[in-house]
Amino acid sequence: MDRLRIVGGERLQGAVAISGAKNAALPQIAAALLSPHPLELNNLPAVTDVDNMLGVIRLHGAEVSKGPGAVVIDASAALSKETSYETVRKMRATVLVLGPLLARFGHARVSLPGGCAIGARPIDMHLKALAAFGADIDVEGGLIVAEAPNGLTGARIVLSSPSVGATETAIMAATTAKGETEILNAAREPEVADLAVCLNAMGARIEGAGTHRILVEGTTAWRPATHYTIPDRVEAGTYAIAAAITGGELELTNARLEHLASVVQALEAAGVGIWPGDRGLIVSRSAPLAPVDITTEPYPGFPTDLQAQFIALMCCANGASLVRETVFENRFMHVPELMRLGADITLQGTTALVRGGRKLHGAQVMATDLRASVSLVLAALVADGETIVNRVYHLDRGYEGLDRKLHMCGANIERLGE
Ligand code: UD1
């Protein structure tokens, strides 16, 4: 299992190319199963979650050919097979194949994802949405069995909270449902909007994605399509925090300011300068870091996927800050690991009280999930001495070339093999 060795103290400077968004790529790969025509996806990030999702659709008979920077998926000969627990266990997002398989073939069998490191994460809203289209949904022995032998029928779906995955499942199922579907209290994340752009290029008729109300007119008129996946706002936010925590300056090429408004607001309040450049965003800090309170919320609020990184930053602020997590009930696994580096953090329910300003010291730490792991890397960039981050495979799930990108802008970081 690879580990990262980081020696803190280097100020980051230079340019970082932001890759395509993992969380946009995964539903787009699943969506390819809807159509008998090829889908060319450009700008997919080279991360293991994307490889896993491509593996899943291959299991369902899709042909995947990889070219430079693009993947062509031909699902003309696809079938609805059972998606095993072994597959779903590796990556929860695998459950996103449920909607497309049911919509295209009238039946789908997908293993129920187990609990995961960041809370129970049920999929009740996905299943409720599919039932609203007229599907029979049973959960038998850990397997979701969805049947709609006569096809799906358009419906009015009101989500009890704006779940990203449930919104994506509902949109994909609605594309072939007879008549019109209205999805209310939909998630507004840019990844949801980008899925609709991709599906519309494939022939779907979706309006309003990116807002609370999405309308879908069912169709079977699919066509070959090409899509360019949006840049990863979480990766961009992570490198913005890397620049901020080291008192450096980074140009984040491809990053989009409009996807990062709440993050920019929080960073500016902490004394970090962010402005648009010719190729993306420029992030720079020269003043001391001020403490800032944040609360995670669905988009356009502060993203839960940047909460761990922001806590690492606040460990270096001059004063105390409160970080409240409202999206996932158990997303503070990074806190004990950050404390091993010398951070002073008290957890009270869903709030972390971060007392900044204590010097961090290198230590052995353990990655527990994707974003928790990267917060340890960020803290290590400013810790005295050497930090070893174990279980780097968590980082490889969602950060393309993290060690390479950080090294290129001056970090003292290397990957150690077994
Ligand atoms: C997606 C992102 C993940 C991000 C999260 C919130 C992908 C592949 N992953 O995850 O990185 O952290 O959005 O921005 O895009 N919930 C239910 N029942 C459901 C579905 C969700 O109770 O049927 C709950 C979850 O447990 C969680 C909250 O709703 O507490 C939000 O989850 P959701 O928006 O669905 O997140 P994901 O789509 O799983």
Short mmCIF file of C-alpha atoms and ligand atoms in Angstrom, two decimals:
data_model
loop_
_atom_site.label_atom_id
_atom_site.label_comp_id
_atom_site.label_asym_id
_atom_site.label_seq_id
_atom_site.Cartn_x
_atom_site.Cartn_y
_atom_site.Cartn_z
CA MET A 1 0.00 0.00 0.00
CA ASP A 2 1.53 3.33 -1.05
CA ARG A 3 2.27 6.05 1.49
CA LEU A 4 3.12 9.71 1.11
CA ARG A 5 6.12 11.30 2.78
CA ILE A 6 5.80 15.05 3.24
CA VAL A 7 8.25 17.45 4.82
CA GLY A 8 6.47 20.67 5.72
CA GLY A 9 7.58 24.25 5.37
CA GLU A 10 7.65 24.90 1.62
CA ARG A 11 5.64 27.82 0.23
CA LEU A 12 3.73 26.65 -2.85
CA GLN A 13 4.14 28.62 -6.03
CA GLY A 14 3.28 27.92 -9.65
CA ALA A 15 0.40 26.57 -11.70
CA VAL A 16 -1.81 23.55 -11.06
CA ALA A 17 -4.01 22.15 -13.82
CA ILE A 18 -7.42 21.30 -12.39
CA SER A 19 -8.72 17.99 -13.77
CA GLY A 20 -12.24 17.05 -14.79
CA ALA A 21 -14.73 16.63 -11.94
CA LYS A 22 -14.88 13.09 -10.56
CA ASN A 23 -18.40 13.63 -9.23
CA ALA A 24 -19.58 14.83 -12.64
CA ALA A 25 -17.78 12.02 -14.48
CA LEU A 26 -19.29 9.14 -12.47
CA PRO A 27 -22.99 9.77 -13.31
CA GLN A 28 -22.05 10.57 -16.92
CA ILE A 29 -20.38 7.17 -17.27
CA ALA A 30 -23.50 5.53 -15.78
CA ALA A 31 -25.69 7.57 -18.14
CA ALA A 32 -23.93 6.02 -21.15
CA LEU A 33 -25.91 2.83 -20.39
CA LEU A 34 -29.13 4.62 -21.39
CA SER A 35 -28.32 4.95 -25.06
CA PRO A 36 -27.52 2.48 -27.84
CA HIS A 37 -25.31 5.17 -29.45
CA PRO A 38 -21.71 5.99 -28.53
CA LEU A 39 -20.91 8.66 -25.94
CA GLU A 40 -17.51 10.35 -26.07
CA LEU A 41 -16.51 11.81 -22.70
CA ASN A 42 -13.64 14.29 -22.64
CA ASN A 43 -11.74 15.61 -19.63
CA LEU A 44 -12.37 12.60 -17.39
CA PRO A 45 -9.95 12.70 -14.45
CA ALA A 46 -7.37 9.88 -14.17
CA VAL A 47 -8.58 8.63 -10.78
CA THR A 48 -9.44 5.13 -9.61
CA ASP A 49 -13.15 5.91 -9.00
CA VAL A 50 -13.51 6.66 -12.72
CA ASP A 51 -11.69 3.42 -13.62
CA ASN A 52 -14.01 1.52 -11.27
CA MET A 53 -17.13 3.04 -12.82
CA LEU A 54 -15.87 2.21 -16.33
CA GLY A 55 -15.29 -1.33 -15.04
CA VAL A 56 -18.89 -1.50 -13.81
CA ILE A 57 -20.42 -0.50 -17.14
CA ARG A 58 -18.09 -2.97 -18.88
CA LEU A 59 -19.60 -5.67 -16.67
CA HIS A 60 -22.97 -4.67 -18.14
CA GLY A 61 -21.63 -5.21 -21.65
CA ALA A 62 -20.60 -1.67 -22.60
CA GLU A 63 -17.47 -1.33 -24.72
CA VAL A 64 -15.05 1.28 -23.47
CA SER A 65 -12.23 2.59 -25.65
CA LYS A 66 -9.74 5.02 -24.21
CA GLY A 67 -8.01 7.62 -26.36
CA PRO A 68 -5.83 10.55 -25.31
CA GLY A 69 -7.95 12.61 -22.89
CA ALA A 70 -11.19 10.96 -24.02
CA VAL A 71 -13.16 7.80 -23.47
CA VAL A 72 -15.70 6.46 -25.95
CA ILE A 73 -18.44 4.29 -24.48
CA ASP A 74 -20.50 2.12 -26.77
CA ALA A 75 -23.38 0.56 -24.85
CA SER A 76 -25.24 -0.70 -27.94
CA ALA A 77 -24.85 -4.32 -26.80
CA ALA A 78 -25.30 -3.64 -23.07
CA LEU A 79 -27.42 -5.89 -20.84
CA SER A 80 -28.91 -5.45 -17.38
CA LYS A 81 -26.88 -7.85 -15.25
CA GLU A 82 -26.64 -8.09 -11.50
CA THR A 83 -24.26 -5.55 -9.93
CA SER A 84 -22.61 -7.47 -7.12
CA TYR A 85 -21.90 -6.38 -3.56
CA GLU A 86 -18.18 -6.73 -4.31
CA THR A 87 -18.57 -3.98 -6.93
CA VAL A 88 -20.86 -1.65 -4.98
CA ARG A 89 -18.82 -2.03 -1.81
CA LYS A 90 -15.77 -0.53 -3.55
CA MET A 91 -17.61 2.63 -4.46
CA ARG A 92 -21.09 3.75 -3.41
CA ALA A 93 -21.60 5.77 -6.58
CA THR A 94 -21.94 2.46 -8.44
CA VAL A 95 -25.59 2.60 -7.39
CA LEU A 96 -26.00 5.28 -10.09
CA VAL A 97 -26.32 2.49 -12.69
CA LEU A 98 -29.68 1.52 -11.18
CA GLY A 99 -31.71 4.30 -12.86
CA PRO A 100 -30.19 3.90 -16.37
CA LEU A 101 -30.47 0.07 -16.33
CA LEU A 102 -34.09 0.18 -15.19
CA ALA A 103 -34.97 2.90 -17.70
CA ARG A 104 -33.42 1.12 -20.68
CA PHE A 105 -34.10 -2.56 -19.92
CA GLY A 106 -37.12 -2.49 -17.58
CA HIS A 107 -35.27 -4.38 -14.86
CA ALA A 108 -32.17 -3.93 -12.70
CA ARG A 109 -30.54 -5.80 -9.83
CA VAL A 110 -27.99 -3.85 -7.85
CA SER A 111 -26.52 -4.79 -4.49
CA LEU A 112 -27.39 -2.47 -1.63
CA PRO A 113 -24.37 -0.33 -0.74
CA GLY A 114 -23.29 -0.86 2.85
CA GLY A 115 -22.64 1.90 5.36
CA CYS A 116 -19.49 3.83 4.64
CA ALA A 117 -16.90 5.85 6.46
CA ILE A 118 -18.95 9.05 6.33
CA GLY A 119 -22.24 8.05 7.84
CA ALA A 120 -25.06 5.68 7.07
CA ARG A 121 -25.74 7.21 3.62
CA PRO A 122 -28.98 5.42 2.80
CA ILE A 123 -30.40 5.35 -0.73
CA ASP A 124 -34.08 5.53 0.23
CA MET A 125 -34.62 8.66 -1.87
CA HIS A 126 -33.21 6.97 -4.99
CA LEU A 127 -35.60 4.03 -4.51
CA LYS A 128 -38.60 6.26 -3.75
CA ALA A 129 -37.97 8.23 -6.93
CA LEU A 130 -37.82 5.04 -9.02
CA ALA A 131 -41.04 3.78 -7.42
CA ALA A 132 -42.73 7.07 -8.33
CA PHE A 133 -42.06 6.25 -12.01
CA GLY A 134 -44.10 3.06 -11.55
CA ALA A 135 -41.25 0.62 -10.88
CA ASP A 136 -41.66 -2.24 -8.41
CA ILE A 137 -38.79 -2.03 -5.97
CA ASP A 138 -37.90 -4.83 -3.59
CA VAL A 139 -34.91 -5.23 -1.37
CA GLU A 140 -34.21 -8.93 -0.96
CA GLY A 141 -31.17 -10.30 0.81
CA GLY A 142 -29.17 -7.12 0.34
CA LEU A 143 -30.12 -6.85 -3.33
CA ILE A 144 -32.25 -4.10 -4.86
CA VAL A 145 -34.57 -5.68 -7.40
CA ALA A 146 -36.25 -3.07 -9.62
CA GLU A 147 -38.80 -4.10 -12.24
CA ALA A 148 -40.77 -2.05 -14.74
CA PRO A 149 -41.68 -4.49 -17.53
CA ASN A 150 -43.95 -1.94 -19.22
CA GLY A 151 -41.48 0.92 -18.91
CA LEU A 152 -41.46 3.93 -16.61
CA THR A 153 -44.05 6.70 -16.58
CA GLY A 154 -43.24 10.37 -15.97
CA ALA A 155 -43.99 11.55 -12.43
CA ARG A 156 -43.88 14.47 -10.03
CA ILE A 157 -41.09 13.76 -7.57
CA VAL A 158 -40.56 15.83 -4.46
CA LEU A 159 -37.27 14.98 -2.80
CA SER A 160 -37.33 15.20 1.00
CA SER A 161 -33.88 16.79 0.83
CA PRO A 162 -31.78 17.83 -2.16
CA SER A 163 -29.69 14.67 -2.50
CA VAL A 164 -27.20 14.84 -5.35
CA GLY A 165 -27.33 11.11 -6.13
CA ALA A 166 -31.14 10.84 -5.86
CA THR A 167 -31.55 13.83 -8.19
CA GLU A 168 -29.21 12.17 -10.71
CA THR A 169 -31.04 8.83 -10.44
CA ALA A 170 -34.39 10.58 -10.97
CA ILE A 171 -33.13 12.56 -13.99
CA MET A 172 -31.65 9.47 -15.67
CA ALA A 173 -34.78 7.39 -15.09
CA ALA A 174 -36.98 10.24 -16.36
CA THR A 175 -35.16 10.50 -19.70
CA THR A 176 -37.01 7.51 -21.16
CA ALA A 177 -40.17 7.64 -19.00
CA LYS A 178 -43.42 8.21 -20.89
CA GLY A 179 -44.50 11.84 -20.65
CA GLU A 180 -43.21 14.60 -18.42
CA THR A 181 -41.38 14.42 -15.10
CA GLU A 182 -41.04 17.24 -12.61
CA ILE A 183 -38.37 16.94 -9.91
CA LEU A 184 -38.80 19.35 -7.02
CA ASN A 185 -36.31 20.20 -4.26
CA ALA A 186 -33.65 18.93 -6.67
CA ALA A 187 -29.95 19.23 -5.85
CA ARG A 188 -28.45 22.29 -7.56
CA GLU A 189 -24.83 21.11 -7.70
CA PRO A 190 -22.91 21.94 -10.92
CA GLU A 191 -22.37 18.17 -11.36
CA VAL A 192 -26.17 17.71 -11.66
CA ALA A 193 -26.33 20.50 -14.25
CA ASP A 194 -23.41 18.94 -16.16
CA LEU A 195 -25.16 15.55 -16.22
CA ALA A 196 -28.14 17.25 -17.87
CA VAL A 197 -25.88 18.91 -20.46
CA CYS A 198 -24.38 15.49 -21.23
CA LEU A 199 -27.79 13.77 -21.41
CA ASN A 200 -29.25 16.53 -23.59
CA ALA A 201 -26.32 16.08 -26.01
CA MET A 202 -27.26 12.36 -26.08
CA GLY A 203 -30.83 13.28 -27.05
CA ALA A 204 -32.62 13.76 -23.72
CA ARG A 205 -34.91 16.71 -23.07
CA ILE A 206 -34.10 18.19 -19.66
CA GLU A 207 -34.67 21.74 -18.47
CA GLY A 208 -33.88 23.48 -15.20
CA ALA A 209 -30.96 21.31 -14.01
CA GLY A 210 -28.92 23.44 -11.62
CA THR A 211 -32.14 24.82 -10.07
CA HIS A 212 -34.60 23.39 -7.52
CA ARG A 213 -37.08 22.41 -10.26
CA ILE A 214 -36.09 20.12 -13.09
CA LEU A 215 -38.38 19.17 -15.97
CA VAL A 216 -37.75 16.13 -18.16
CA GLU A 217 -39.71 15.14 -21.26
CA GLY A 218 -39.31 11.42 -21.92
CA THR A 219 -37.80 10.36 -25.25
CA THR A 220 -36.20 7.37 -26.92
CA ALA A 221 -34.55 9.40 -29.67
CA TRP A 222 -30.94 8.87 -28.56
CA ARG A 223 -28.03 9.95 -30.75
CA PRO A 224 -24.22 9.76 -30.69
CA ALA A 225 -22.81 12.48 -28.45
CA THR A 226 -19.65 14.17 -27.28
CA HIS A 227 -19.36 15.84 -23.89
CA TYR A 228 -16.65 17.82 -22.09
CA THR A 229 -16.84 17.25 -18.31
CA ILE A 230 -16.62 20.34 -16.09
CA PRO A 231 -13.49 21.01 -14.01
CA ASP A 232 -13.42 19.67 -10.46
CA ARG A 233 -14.47 22.40 -8.02
CA VAL A 234 -13.45 20.28 -5.03
CA GLU A 235 -9.96 19.74 -6.42
CA ALA A 236 -9.75 23.49 -7.19
CA GLY A 237 -10.88 24.33 -3.64
CA THR A 238 -8.31 21.91 -2.22
CA TYR A 239 -5.43 23.57 -4.11
CA ALA A 240 -6.76 27.02 -3.16
CA ILE A 241 -6.46 25.90 0.47
CA ALA A 242 -2.97 24.49 -0.25
CA ALA A 243 -1.89 27.94 -1.49
CA ALA A 244 -3.54 29.58 1.52
CA ILE A 245 -2.14 27.25 4.18
CA THR A 246 1.46 27.58 2.91
CA GLY A 247 1.24 31.35 2.38
CA GLY A 248 1.96 30.76 -1.30
CA GLU A 249 0.51 31.69 -4.66
CA LEU A 250 -1.02 29.25 -7.13
CA GLU A 251 -2.67 29.65 -10.49
CA LEU A 252 -5.47 27.09 -10.74
CA THR A 253 -5.86 26.63 -14.46
CA ASN A 254 -9.36 25.63 -15.69
CA ALA A 255 -10.92 26.39 -12.26
CA ARG A 256 -14.27 28.14 -12.47
CA LEU A 257 -15.02 31.00 -10.09
CA GLU A 258 -18.79 30.59 -10.52
CA HIS A 259 -18.64 27.09 -8.99
CA LEU A 260 -16.70 28.26 -5.95
CA ALA A 261 -18.54 31.33 -4.66
CA SER A 262 -19.05 30.13 -1.06
CA VAL A 263 -15.47 28.85 -0.86
CA VAL A 264 -14.06 32.11 -2.21
CA GLN A 265 -16.15 34.01 0.33
CA ALA A 266 -14.79 31.93 3.23
CA LEU A 267 -11.19 32.15 2.02
CA GLU A 268 -11.41 35.91 1.49
CA ALA A 269 -12.78 36.30 5.00
CA ALA A 270 -9.70 34.37 6.20
CA GLY A 271 -7.42 36.89 4.45
CA VAL A 272 -6.71 34.95 1.25
CA GLY A 273 -6.67 36.79 -2.09
CA ILE A 274 -8.51 35.13 -4.99
CA TRP A 275 -8.99 36.65 -8.41
CA PRO A 276 -9.67 35.44 -11.94
CA GLY A 277 -6.63 35.01 -14.17
CA ASP A 278 -6.35 34.43 -17.94
CA ARG A 279 -6.45 30.64 -17.53
CA GLY A 280 -8.47 30.15 -14.32
CA LEU A 281 -8.07 31.45 -10.79
CA ILE A 282 -5.17 32.91 -8.86
CA VAL A 283 -4.99 32.28 -5.12
CA SER A 284 -2.47 34.01 -2.90
CA ARG A 285 -1.88 34.72 0.77
CA SER A 286 0.63 37.04 2.36
CA ALA A 287 -1.28 38.27 5.46
CA PRO A 288 -1.83 36.11 8.60
CA LEU A 289 -4.84 33.78 8.47
CA ALA A 290 -7.95 34.99 10.27
CA PRO A 291 -10.40 32.49 11.85
CA VAL A 292 -13.69 32.02 9.96
CA ASP A 293 -16.79 30.04 10.97
CA ILE A 294 -18.39 27.92 8.26
CA THR A 295 -21.40 25.62 7.94
CA THR A 296 -21.54 22.99 5.21
CA GLU A 297 -24.69 23.01 3.11
CA PRO A 298 -25.97 21.71 -0.21
CA TYR A 299 -24.79 23.81 -3.18
CA PRO A 300 -24.43 26.79 -3.41
CA GLY A 301 -23.50 26.61 0.28
CA PHE A 302 -20.04 25.66 1.53
CA PRO A 303 -19.36 22.09 0.23
CA THR A 304 -19.05 19.23 2.69
CA ASP A 305 -16.32 17.88 0.40
CA LEU A 306 -14.10 20.83 1.44
CA GLN A 307 -14.91 20.76 5.17
CA ALA A 308 -11.91 18.63 6.19
CA GLN A 309 -9.52 20.78 4.16
CA PHE A 310 -10.98 23.95 5.69
CA ILE A 311 -10.47 22.57 9.20
CA ALA A 312 -6.80 21.98 8.34
CA LEU A 313 -6.58 25.61 7.22
CA MET A 314 -8.28 26.89 10.37
CA CYS A 315 -5.69 25.02 12.47
CA CYS A 316 -3.26 27.65 11.18
CA ALA A 317 -5.51 30.70 11.76
CA ASN A 318 -4.89 33.25 14.50
CA GLY A 319 -7.84 32.36 16.73
CA ALA A 320 -10.74 29.97 17.11
CA SER A 321 -13.31 29.00 14.51
CA LEU A 322 -16.43 26.82 14.40
CA VAL A 323 -16.95 24.36 11.56
CA ARG A 324 -20.44 22.88 11.43
CA GLU A 325 -21.24 19.82 9.28
CA THR A 326 -24.90 19.57 8.24
CA VAL A 327 -24.75 17.27 5.17
CA PHE A 328 -23.28 14.06 6.67
CA GLU A 329 -23.78 13.02 10.27
CA ASN A 330 -20.34 11.54 10.82
CA ARG A 331 -17.74 13.36 8.82
CA PHE A 332 -15.01 14.26 11.28
CA MET A 333 -12.69 11.24 11.03
CA HIS A 334 -9.87 13.59 10.06
CA VAL A 335 -10.09 15.37 13.41
CA PRO A 336 -8.26 12.76 15.55
CA GLU A 337 -5.63 12.40 12.82
CA LEU A 338 -5.13 16.20 12.62
CA MET A 339 -4.75 16.16 16.40
CA ARG A 340 -1.89 13.68 16.00
CA LEU A 341 -0.16 16.50 14.09
CA GLY A 342 -0.72 18.84 17.05
CA ALA A 343 -4.03 20.46 16.08
CA ASP A 344 -6.27 21.67 18.91
CA ILE A 345 -9.83 20.68 17.96
CA THR A 346 -12.85 19.88 20.13
CA LEU A 347 -15.80 18.03 18.64
CA GLN A 348 -19.29 18.75 19.93
CA GLY A 349 -21.88 16.81 17.95
CA THR A 350 -21.85 18.17 14.45
CA THR A 351 -19.55 21.10 15.25
CA ALA A 352 -15.78 21.26 15.46
CA LEU A 353 -14.20 24.01 17.52
CA VAL A 354 -10.80 24.64 15.99
CA ARG A 355 -8.33 26.61 18.09
CA GLY A 356 -5.86 27.82 15.53
CA GLY A 357 -2.32 29.01 15.91
CA ARG A 358 -0.65 25.95 17.44
CA LYS A 359 2.44 24.79 15.59
CA LEU A 360 1.84 21.48 13.79
CA HIS A 361 4.44 18.70 13.93
CA GLY A 362 4.95 15.83 11.49
CA ALA A 363 3.70 12.36 12.50
CA GLN A 364 2.41 9.08 11.08
CA VAL A 365 -1.24 9.52 10.10
CA MET A 366 -3.88 7.33 8.53
CA ALA A 367 -6.10 8.30 5.63
CA THR A 368 -9.73 7.26 6.26
CA ASP A 369 -11.63 8.65 3.30
CA LEU A 370 -10.90 10.79 0.29
CA ARG A 371 -11.36 14.30 1.68
CA ALA A 372 -10.17 13.43 5.19
CA SER A 373 -6.93 12.15 3.66
CA VAL A 374 -6.24 15.29 1.71
CA SER A 375 -6.74 17.43 4.82
CA LEU A 376 -3.85 15.50 6.39
CA VAL A 377 -1.69 16.25 3.36
CA LEU A 378 -2.54 19.96 3.63
CA ALA A 379 -1.68 20.06 7.32
CA ALA A 380 1.56 18.17 6.62
CA LEU A 381 2.59 20.88 4.14
CA VAL A 382 3.00 23.30 7.07
CA ALA A 383 3.93 20.86 9.86
CA ASP A 384 7.49 20.83 11.20
CA GLY A 385 9.42 17.81 9.98
CA GLU A 386 8.21 14.66 8.30
CA THR A 387 4.66 13.34 8.01
CA ILE A 388 3.82 9.93 6.60
CA VAL A 389 0.28 9.57 5.26
CA ASN A 390 -0.74 5.91 5.11
CA ARG A 391 -3.47 4.38 2.91
CA VAL A 392 -2.93 6.70 -0.03
CA TYR A 393 -5.35 4.68 -2.15
CA HIS A 394 -8.11 6.86 -0.67
CA LEU A 395 -6.49 9.90 -2.31
CA ASP A 396 -6.03 8.12 -5.61
CA ARG A 397 -9.81 7.57 -5.74
CA GLY A 398 -10.44 11.25 -6.38
CA TYR A 399 -7.26 13.30 -6.83
CA GLU A 400 -5.41 12.94 -10.12
CA GLY A 401 -1.64 12.99 -9.49
CA LEU A 402 -1.88 14.79 -6.15
CA ASP A 403 1.77 14.19 -5.22
CA ARG A 404 2.96 15.12 -8.73
CA LYS A 405 0.90 18.33 -8.83
CA LEU A 406 2.02 19.42 -5.34
CA HIS A 407 5.65 18.56 -6.08
CA MET A 408 5.56 20.65 -9.26
CA CYS A 409 4.69 23.76 -7.27
CA GLY A 410 7.35 23.29 -4.66
CA ALA A 411 6.04 20.86 -2.02
CA ASN A 412 8.51 18.43 -0.50
CA ILE A 413 6.41 15.32 -1.12
CA GLU A 414 7.18 11.83 -2.36
CA ARG A 415 5.27 8.61 -2.80
CA LEU A 416 6.72 5.59 -1.06
CA GLY A 417 5.88 2.10 -2.28
CA GLU A 418 5.40 -1.00 -0.10
C1 UD1 B 1 -22.48 13.30 -3.57
C2 UD1 B 1 -20.99 13.34 -3.82
C3 UD1 B 1 -20.22 13.48 -2.52
C4 UD1 B 1 -20.73 14.69 -1.75
C5 UD1 B 1 -22.24 14.64 -1.58
C6 UD1 B 1 -22.82 15.90 -0.96
C7 UD1 B 1 -20.82 11.98 -5.82
C8 UD1 B 1 -20.33 10.72 -6.44
N1 UD1 B 1 -20.60 12.11 -4.51
O1 UD1 B 1 -22.72 12.14 -2.78
O2 UD1 B 1 -18.84 13.64 -2.83
O3 UD1 B 1 -20.13 14.71 -0.46
O4 UD1 B 1 -22.87 14.48 -2.87
O5 UD1 B 1 -22.45 17.02 -1.68
O6 UD1 B 1 -21.34 12.86 -6.49
N2 UD1 B 1 -29.31 10.69 1.78
C9 UD1 B 1 -30.38 9.97 2.29
N3 UD1 B 1 -31.09 9.15 1.44
C10 UD1 B 1 -30.77 9.05 0.11
C11 UD1 B 1 -29.68 9.80 -0.39
C12 UD1 B 1 -28.97 10.62 0.47
O7 UD1 B 1 -30.69 10.06 3.47
O8 UD1 B 1 -31.44 8.31 -0.62
C13 UD1 B 1 -28.55 11.59 2.70
C14 UD1 B 1 -27.08 11.19 2.82
O9 UD1 B 1 -26.89 10.18 3.79
C15 UD1 B 1 -26.44 12.50 3.20
C16 UD1 B 1 -27.26 13.54 2.44
O10 UD1 B 1 -28.51 12.89 2.13
O11 UD1 B 1 -26.56 12.73 4.58
C17 UD1 B 1 -26.63 14.04 1.15
O12 UD1 B 1 -26.30 12.96 0.34
P1 UD1 B 1 -26.24 13.06 -1.25
O13 UD1 B 1 -26.41 14.48 -1.68
O14 UD1 B 1 -27.15 12.04 -1.82
O15 UD1 B 1 -24.74 12.61 -1.51
P2 UD1 B 1 -24.21 11.60 -2.60
O16 UD1 B 1 -24.95 11.75 -3.88
O17 UD1 B 1 -24.10 10.24 -1.98
#
